[in-house]
PDB file of C-alpha atoms in Angstrom:
ATOM      1  CA  MET D  24     129.816 238.291  -0.215  1.00 52.00           C
ATOM      2  CA  ALA D  25     132.405 237.272  -2.902  1.00 52.00           C
ATOM      3  CA  ASN D  26     133.916 240.107  -5.421  1.00 56.00           C
ATOM      4  CA  PHE D  27     133.634 240.329  -8.582  1.00 57.00           C
ATOM      5  CA  GLU D  28     137.235 238.560  -9.374  1.00 67.00           C
ATOM      6  CA  THR D  29     136.706 235.574  -7.307  1.00 81.00           C
ATOM      7  CA  LYS D  30     135.500 232.765  -9.609  1.00 91.00           C
ATOM      8  CA  LEU D  31     133.203 230.207  -8.626  1.00 96.00           C
ATOM      9  CA  LEU D  32     134.160 226.861  -9.611  1.00 97.00           C
ATOM     10  CA  SER D  33     131.771 223.711 -10.331  1.00 97.00           C
ATOM     11  CA  ARG D  34     132.146 220.454  -8.316  1.00 97.00           C
ATOM     12  CA  ARG D  35     134.193 219.490 -11.649  1.00 97.00           C
ATOM     13  CA  GLU D  36     136.008 222.354 -11.929  1.00 97.00           C
ATOM     14  CA  ALA D  37     136.938 222.289  -8.288  1.00 98.00           C
ATOM     15  CA  ALA D  38     138.044 218.775  -8.666  1.00 97.00           C
ATOM     16  CA  SER D  39     140.369 219.787 -11.734  1.00 97.00           C
ATOM     17  CA  PHE D  40     141.384 222.395  -9.747  1.00 97.00           C
ATOM     18  CA  LEU D  41     143.089 220.368  -6.810  1.00 97.00           C
ATOM     19  CA  LEU D  42     144.283 217.867  -9.071  1.00 97.00           C
ATOM     20  CA  SER D  43     146.339 220.993 -11.025  1.00 97.00           C
ATOM     21  CA  HIS D  44     148.108 221.768  -7.394  1.00 97.00           C
ATOM     22  CA  GLY D  45     148.924 218.506  -6.794  1.00 96.00           C
ATOM     23  CA  PHE D  46     145.498 217.322  -4.686  1.00 96.00           C
ATOM     24  CA  PRO D  47     144.213 214.135  -6.218  1.00 96.00           C
ATOM     25  CA  VAL D  48     140.547 214.525  -5.647  1.00 96.00           C
ATOM     26  CA  ALA D  49     137.505 213.170  -7.613  1.00 97.00           C
ATOM     27  CA  ALA D  50     134.320 215.550  -8.339  1.00 97.00           C
ATOM     28  CA  LYS D  51     132.034 212.577  -6.852  1.00 97.00           C
ATOM     29  CA  THR D  52     134.537 212.847  -3.682  1.00 97.00           C
ATOM     30  CA  LEU D  53     133.658 216.407  -2.881  1.00 97.00           C
ATOM     31  CA  ALA D  54     129.874 215.527  -3.351  1.00 96.00           C
ATOM     32  CA  THR D  55     130.266 212.475  -0.876  1.00 96.00           C
ATOM     33  CA  LEU D  56     132.266 215.110   1.198  1.00 95.00           C
ATOM     34  CA  VAL D  57     129.332 217.581   0.746  1.00 92.00           C
ATOM     35  CA  SER D  58     126.482 215.237   2.410  1.00 91.00           C
ATOM     36  CA  ARG D  59     129.231 213.920   5.219  1.00 94.00           C
ATOM     37  CA  GLY D  60     129.784 217.386   5.965  1.00 91.00           C
ATOM     38  CA  ASN D  61     133.906 217.435   6.471  1.00 92.00           C
ATOM     39  CA  GLY D  62     134.440 218.788   2.672  1.00 95.00           C
ATOM     40  CA  PRO D  63     135.916 222.424   1.797  1.00 97.00           C
ATOM     41  CA  THR D  64     133.601 225.379   2.172  1.00 96.00           C
ATOM     42  CA  TYR D  65     131.095 225.985  -0.678  1.00 96.00           C
ATOM     43  CA  LEU D  66     128.349 228.347  -1.815  1.00 96.00           C
ATOM     44  CA  ARG D  67     125.113 227.312  -3.052  1.00 95.00           C
ATOM     45  CA  PHE D  68     123.497 228.397  -6.031  1.00 95.00           C
ATOM     46  CA  GLY D  69     120.177 226.573  -6.602  1.00 95.00           C
ATOM     47  CA  GLY D  70     120.674 223.012  -6.532  1.00 91.00           C
ATOM     48  CA  ARG D  71     124.674 223.496  -7.529  1.00 94.00           C
ATOM     49  CA  ALA D  72     127.681 223.482  -4.882  1.00 95.00           C
ATOM     50  CA  LEU D  73     130.385 226.538  -6.272  1.00 97.00           C
ATOM     51  CA  TYR D  74     133.766 226.235  -4.719  1.00 97.00           C
ATOM     52  CA  ARG D  75     136.248 229.464  -4.206  1.00 97.00           C
ATOM     53  CA  ALA D  76     139.442 228.430  -5.218  1.00 96.00           C
ATOM     54  CA  GLU D  77     141.163 229.481  -1.822  1.00 96.00           C
ATOM     55  CA  ASP D  78     138.852 227.692   0.041  1.00 97.00           C
ATOM     56  CA  LEU D  79     139.862 224.526  -1.586  1.00 97.00           C
ATOM     57  CA  LEU D  80     143.043 224.897  -1.039  1.00 96.00           C
ATOM     58  CA  ALA D  81     142.910 225.543   2.524  1.00 96.00           C
ATOM     59  CA  TRP D  82     140.810 222.811   2.802  1.00 97.00           C
ATOM     60  CA  ALA D  83     143.251 220.562   0.991  1.00 97.00           C
ATOM     61  CA  GLU D  84     146.359 221.786   3.049  1.00 95.00           C
ATOM     62  CA  SER D  85     144.534 221.086   6.535  1.00 94.00           C
ATOM     63  CA  ARG D  86     144.338 217.632   5.479  1.00 93.00           C
ATOM     64  CA  CYS D  87     148.024 217.406   4.803  1.00 92.00           C
ATOM     65  CA  SER D  88     150.260 215.889   7.338  1.00 86.00           C
ATOM     66  CA  PRO D  89     153.395 217.901   8.510  1.00 87.00           C
ATOM     67  CA  PRO D  90     156.674 217.132   6.206  1.00 87.00           C
ATOM     68  CA  ARG D  91     158.218 214.173   6.814  1.00 86.00           C
ATOM     69  CA  ARG D  92     161.615 212.696   6.790  1.00 87.00           C
ATOM     70  CA  SER D  93     160.481 208.723   7.224  1.00 86.00           C
ATOM     71  CA  SER D  94     157.368 206.726   6.780  1.00 83.00           C
ATOM     72  CA  ALA D  95     157.875 205.846  11.150  1.00 83.00           C
ATOM     73  CA  GLU D  96     157.622 209.424  12.011  1.00 77.00           C
ATOM     74  CA  GLY D  97     154.042 209.450  12.268  1.00 68.00           C
ATOM     75  CA  GLU D  98     153.865 206.337  13.894  1.00 64.00           C
ATOM     76  CA  ARG D  99     153.098 206.277  17.933  1.00 57.00           C
ATOM     77  CA  ALA D 100     155.208 203.984  20.122  1.00 48.00           C
ATOM     78  CA  ALA D 101     152.772 200.791  21.125  1.00 44.00           C
TER      79      ALA D 101
END
């Protein structure tokens, strides 16, 4: 259960939060990811999805590649 200091974010607020942390994700993209099951974890309140900031950042960071020095580093040899 969330503690009283944890603010739950609406989908629009979640998209804005991610953008402010360098992860450009639209609210509509978050909605699509909910239906596909590969988005950030969320809570349901009535018909609304509510997100925790720490869950959003963990999800966004999990989608990032490791640091690279060259665009060729991630390519596999054919």
